[in-house]
Amino acid sequence: MFGAMFGNKPDSAVKASPEPPDTSRTLLVIDSFKAVSPTDWAKVFARGDRRASFLSDGITRVVVEQHGWDDIMVTSEPYTAYQGGNGRVASLAYSRKREKQSTLRVHVRGNSPNAGATKTIAPDFILVRNECYTSTQDFRNELFGFIHDGNIQSVNSLDSIFRFTERPIVHGELVKLNRKYGDGQFPLVEQSYFSGFRSMMYGNKFPCIVKVGSAHAGDGKMKIDNHHAFEDFRSVLKMCNRAYCTAEPMIENDKGAEEWIERERNKPGSNVEMISLPGVVGIDGPQIPSPPVYDLRIQKVGKRIRAYKKYNVSGNWKSNVGTCLIKPIPDEEIPERYRLWAEVASEMFGGLDILTVDAIGVLVRRESRERPDSSSAPPSSLNAQLAASSTIENDLDFHYKEFIIEVNGTSSGLHPDTEAEDNDEIADLVLQRMSAIFCS
């Protein structure tokens, strides 16, 4: 009665006080906790001077959701609604404050160690640290869902991640860079491509290395010694469900390289590099001269460039099989050509923030020096000329020649000794990208 007299509205009609705006952004990190040594990215983003993962405005907080490819399902729709945690229906597109007609949802299955119950999240930014396509798994459909959204951004770009799933696409981009900068600045290994077993007519040097499809970490690779073995492999590829393959000459040292190393190491001021074999924990073992072939990895995270040499001491032609030694190159000793390779490779696919350049160095003979022209020399000096020519031929001079083999993208592995620092660099890079998008 009193309500009717004084015009009071019933409780259900009282206007609710507006809720404070959501000042958080969700970062989805694709990095499985099932790895041998998993990285907890929530802890990475919370440590150091990142102020508990706030963006540059000091207000927007970053919420880290970390899951592996096999933990998620992806949907992308023009618009949708879902039942929020407070029981109200809320538009995902509105909560993201981006394109109202684009909504990306990631359904977490709940089988990840940190996932808890099954849930649905709406990421604002993505960091990918796991391969989505390997010889044993294929999660490209999940990647396609991210791309379909049309708005979501990532490190590296989603377009580059998709292109890195196929080796011929990557090599084609490397060929463009090689033509632009030349062999002197961007030396690239020669590679042949065959769309299937019917087209396998290899005309380059033997032995060669054939690689089936886009497998990683040594999978799907085989050494072929001659054209007879190549024909045998052709019959094997026929059984591989329409797989393509590539072939490239195996990079080997020239004959006499080992003897040259032994001779040069004993000379005063020798530049033959010595490496330490592993000994007991914390103590290096005996030193040996470096082999005539080594692997290189040049890593670029943001502006930070690192370089490593890897020596195979097990005798296997695959350096990632058996025992190998990895030697970091101090920052002040990294050759400028390695830095140039990383900078050039970062131009691929519109720009890469995280990448590694894999290369091989091999000890080969220098170009032949000019010999005396016997046709214009007096006959009496012919024997002397022949003796001089023989001396030049026997006194061989060697040098290392390097070839870029491939480039890897955002899922590139990190060296254990510097992994924590590199993860910090990646976290800072992500926060910079997110701040540029959401705080401008």
PDB file of N, CA and C in Angstrom, residues 149-184:
ATOM      1  N   ASP A 149      38.920 -16.924 -37.579  1.00  0.00           N
ATOM      2  CA  ASP A 149      38.408 -15.816 -36.777  1.00  0.00           C
ATOM      3  C   ASP A 149      38.659 -14.473 -37.449  1.00  0.00           C
ATOM      4  N   GLY A 150      39.812 -14.324 -38.090  1.00  0.00           N
ATOM      5  CA  GLY A 150      40.092 -13.113 -38.841  1.00  0.00           C
ATOM      6  C   GLY A 150      40.595 -11.943 -38.029  1.00  0.00           C
ATOM      7  N   ASN A 151      40.515 -12.016 -36.691  1.00  0.00           N
ATOM      8  CA  ASN A 151      40.930 -10.908 -35.837  1.00  0.00           C
ATOM      9  C   ASN A 151      42.059 -11.266 -34.890  1.00  0.00           C
ATOM     10  N   ILE A 152      42.061 -12.493 -34.418  1.00  0.00           N
ATOM     11  CA  ILE A 152      43.020 -12.884 -33.386  1.00  0.00           C
ATOM     12  C   ILE A 152      44.439 -12.780 -33.928  1.00  0.00           C
ATOM     13  N   GLN A 153      45.343 -12.232 -33.136  1.00  0.00           N
ATOM     14  CA  GLN A 153      46.745 -12.118 -33.529  1.00  0.00           C
ATOM     15  C   GLN A 153      47.600 -12.996 -32.633  1.00  0.00           C
ATOM     16  N   SER A 154      48.816 -13.224 -33.086  1.00  0.00           N
ATOM     17  CA  SER A 154      49.678 -14.167 -32.372  1.00  0.00           C
ATOM     18  C   SER A 154      51.138 -13.836 -32.615  1.00  0.00           C
ATOM     19  N   VAL A 155      51.998 -14.529 -31.891  1.00  0.00           N
ATOM     20  CA  VAL A 155      53.453 -14.532 -32.088  1.00  0.00           C
ATOM     21  C   VAL A 155      53.877 -15.981 -32.318  1.00  0.00           C
ATOM     22  N   ASN A 156      54.504 -16.315 -33.507  1.00  0.00           N
ATOM     23  CA  ASN A 156      54.540 -15.521 -34.724  1.00  0.00           C
ATOM     24  C   ASN A 156      53.135 -15.432 -35.317  1.00  0.00           C
ATOM     25  N   SER A 157      52.996 -14.804 -36.470  1.00  0.00           N
ATOM     26  CA  SER A 157      51.685 -14.679 -37.080  1.00  0.00           C
ATOM     27  C   SER A 157      51.106 -16.050 -37.400  1.00  0.00           C
ATOM     28  N   LEU A 158      49.776 -16.160 -37.358  1.00  0.00           N
ATOM     29  CA  LEU A 158      49.104 -17.423 -37.672  1.00  0.00           C
ATOM     30  C   LEU A 158      49.380 -17.834 -39.115  1.00  0.00           C
ATOM     31  N   ASP A 159      49.483 -16.865 -40.014  1.00  0.00           N
ATOM     32  CA  ASP A 159      49.780 -17.173 -41.410  1.00  0.00           C
ATOM     33  C   ASP A 159      51.146 -17.847 -41.537  1.00  0.00           C
ATOM     34  N   SER A 160      52.143 -17.328 -40.817  1.00  0.00           N
ATOM     35  CA  SER A 160      53.480 -17.930 -40.900  1.00  0.00           C
ATOM     36  C   SER A 160      53.487 -19.324 -40.280  1.00  0.00           C
ATOM     37  N   ILE A 161      52.742 -19.503 -39.202  1.00  0.00           N
ATOM     38  CA  ILE A 161      52.684 -20.828 -38.560  1.00  0.00           C
ATOM     39  C   ILE A 161      52.098 -21.851 -39.521  1.00  0.00           C
ATOM     40  N   PHE A 162      51.055 -21.457 -40.251  1.00  0.00           N
ATOM     41  CA  PHE A 162      50.470 -22.358 -41.241  1.00  0.00           C
ATOM     42  C   PHE A 162      51.468 -22.673 -42.345  1.00  0.00           C
ATOM     43  N   ARG A 163      52.171 -21.664 -42.850  1.00  0.00           N
ATOM     44  CA  ARG A 163      53.125 -21.886 -43.943  1.00  0.00           C
ATOM     45  C   ARG A 163      54.288 -22.768 -43.495  1.00  0.00           C
ATOM     46  N   PHE A 164      54.670 -22.706 -42.237  1.00  0.00           N
ATOM     47  CA  PHE A 164      55.775 -23.534 -41.749  1.00  0.00           C
ATOM     48  C   PHE A 164      55.392 -25.008 -41.627  1.00  0.00           C
ATOM     49  N   THR A 165      54.136 -25.344 -41.836  1.00  0.00           N
ATOM     50  CA  THR A 165      53.753 -26.750 -41.747  1.00  0.00           C
ATOM     51  C   THR A 165      54.178 -27.550 -42.972  1.00  0.00           C
ATOM     52  N   GLU A 166      54.600 -26.873 -44.053  1.00  0.00           N
ATOM     53  CA  GLU A 166      54.990 -27.584 -45.263  1.00  0.00           C
ATOM     54  C   GLU A 166      56.379 -27.138 -45.716  1.00  0.00           C
ATOM     55  N   ARG A 167      57.289 -28.085 -45.848  1.00  0.00           N
ATOM     56  CA  ARG A 167      58.687 -27.797 -46.187  1.00  0.00           C
ATOM     57  C   ARG A 167      58.853 -27.084 -47.524  1.00  0.00           C
ATOM     58  N   PRO A 168      58.157 -27.472 -48.595  1.00  0.00           N
ATOM     59  CA  PRO A 168      58.371 -26.773 -49.878  1.00  0.00           C
ATOM     60  C   PRO A 168      58.023 -25.287 -49.810  1.00  0.00           C
ATOM     61  N   ILE A 169      57.017 -24.918 -49.012  1.00  0.00           N
ATOM     62  CA  ILE A 169      56.651 -23.513 -48.896  1.00  0.00           C
ATOM     63  C   ILE A 169      57.778 -22.734 -48.215  1.00  0.00           C
ATOM     64  N   VAL A 170      58.356 -23.323 -47.171  1.00  0.00           N
ATOM     65  CA  VAL A 170      59.456 -22.671 -46.456  1.00  0.00           C
ATOM     66  C   VAL A 170      60.668 -22.530 -47.370  1.00  0.00           C
ATOM     67  N   HIS A 171      60.995 -23.603 -48.088  1.00  0.00           N
ATOM     68  CA  HIS A 171      62.182 -23.543 -48.949  1.00  0.00           C
ATOM     69  C   HIS A 171      61.967 -22.540 -50.083  1.00  0.00           C
ATOM     70  N   GLY A 172      60.762 -22.461 -50.602  1.00  0.00           N
ATOM     71  CA  GLY A 172      60.489 -21.482 -51.646  1.00  0.00           C
ATOM     72  C   GLY A 172      60.725 -20.060 -51.167  1.00  0.00           C
ATOM     73  N   GLU A 173      60.378 -19.784 -49.915  1.00  0.00           N
ATOM     74  CA  GLU A 173      60.640 -18.462 -49.355  1.00  0.00           C
ATOM     75  C   GLU A 173      62.141 -18.230 -49.187  1.00  0.00           C
ATOM     76  N   LEU A 174      62.874 -19.282 -48.807  1.00  0.00           N
ATOM     77  CA  LEU A 174      64.329 -19.172 -48.670  1.00  0.00           C
ATOM     78  C   LEU A 174      64.986 -18.928 -50.030  1.00  0.00           C
ATOM     79  N   VAL A 175      64.449 -19.540 -51.075  1.00  0.00           N
ATOM     80  CA  VAL A 175      64.979 -19.323 -52.426  1.00  0.00           C
ATOM     81  C   VAL A 175      64.822 -17.853 -52.822  1.00  0.00           C
ATOM     82  N   LYS A 176      63.684 -17.250 -52.465  1.00  0.00           N
ATOM     83  CA  LYS A 176      63.482 -15.826 -52.766  1.00  0.00           C
ATOM     84  C   LYS A 176      64.547 -14.974 -52.074  1.00  0.00           C
ATOM     85  N   LEU A 177      64.834 -15.301 -50.812  1.00  0.00           N
ATOM     86  CA  LEU A 177      65.844 -14.541 -50.074  1.00  0.00           C
ATOM     87  C   LEU A 177      67.233 -14.769 -50.663  1.00  0.00           C
ATOM     88  N   ASN A 178      67.512 -15.995 -51.091  1.00  0.00           N
ATOM     89  CA  ASN A 178      68.802 -16.298 -51.705  1.00  0.00           C
ATOM     90  C   ASN A 178      68.996 -15.517 -52.998  1.00  0.00           C
ATOM     91  N   ARG A 179      67.941 -15.401 -53.787  1.00  0.00           N
ATOM     92  CA  ARG A 179      68.027 -14.642 -55.038  1.00  0.00           C
ATOM     93  C   ARG A 179      68.159 -13.144 -54.762  1.00  0.00           C
ATOM     94  N   LYS A 180      67.561 -12.697 -53.674  1.00  0.00           N
ATOM     95  CA  LYS A 180      67.610 -11.279 -53.340  1.00  0.00           C
ATOM     96  C   LYS A 180      68.978 -10.875 -52.820  1.00  0.00           C
ATOM     97  N   TYR A 181      69.579 -11.711 -51.959  1.00  0.00           N
ATOM     98  CA  TYR A 181      70.839 -11.338 -51.313  1.00  0.00           C
ATOM     99  C   TYR A 181      72.059 -12.042 -51.895  1.00  0.00           C
ATOM    100  N   GLY A 182      71.866 -13.130 -52.634  1.00  0.00           N
ATOM    101  CA  GLY A 182      72.980 -13.824 -53.250  1.00  0.00           C
ATOM    102  C   GLY A 182      73.610 -14.860 -52.338  1.00  0.00           C
ATOM    103  N   ASP A 183      74.398 -15.763 -52.959  1.00  0.00           N
ATOM    104  CA  ASP A 183      75.063 -16.821 -52.191  1.00  0.00           C
ATOM    105  C   ASP A 183      76.065 -16.265 -51.193  1.00  0.00           C
ATOM    106  N   GLY A 184      76.642 -15.111 -51.506  1.00  0.00           N
ATOM    107  CA  GLY A 184      77.640 -14.552 -50.602  1.00  0.00           C
ATOM    108  C   GLY A 184      77.066 -14.140 -49.265  1.00  0.00           C
TER     109      GLY A 184
END
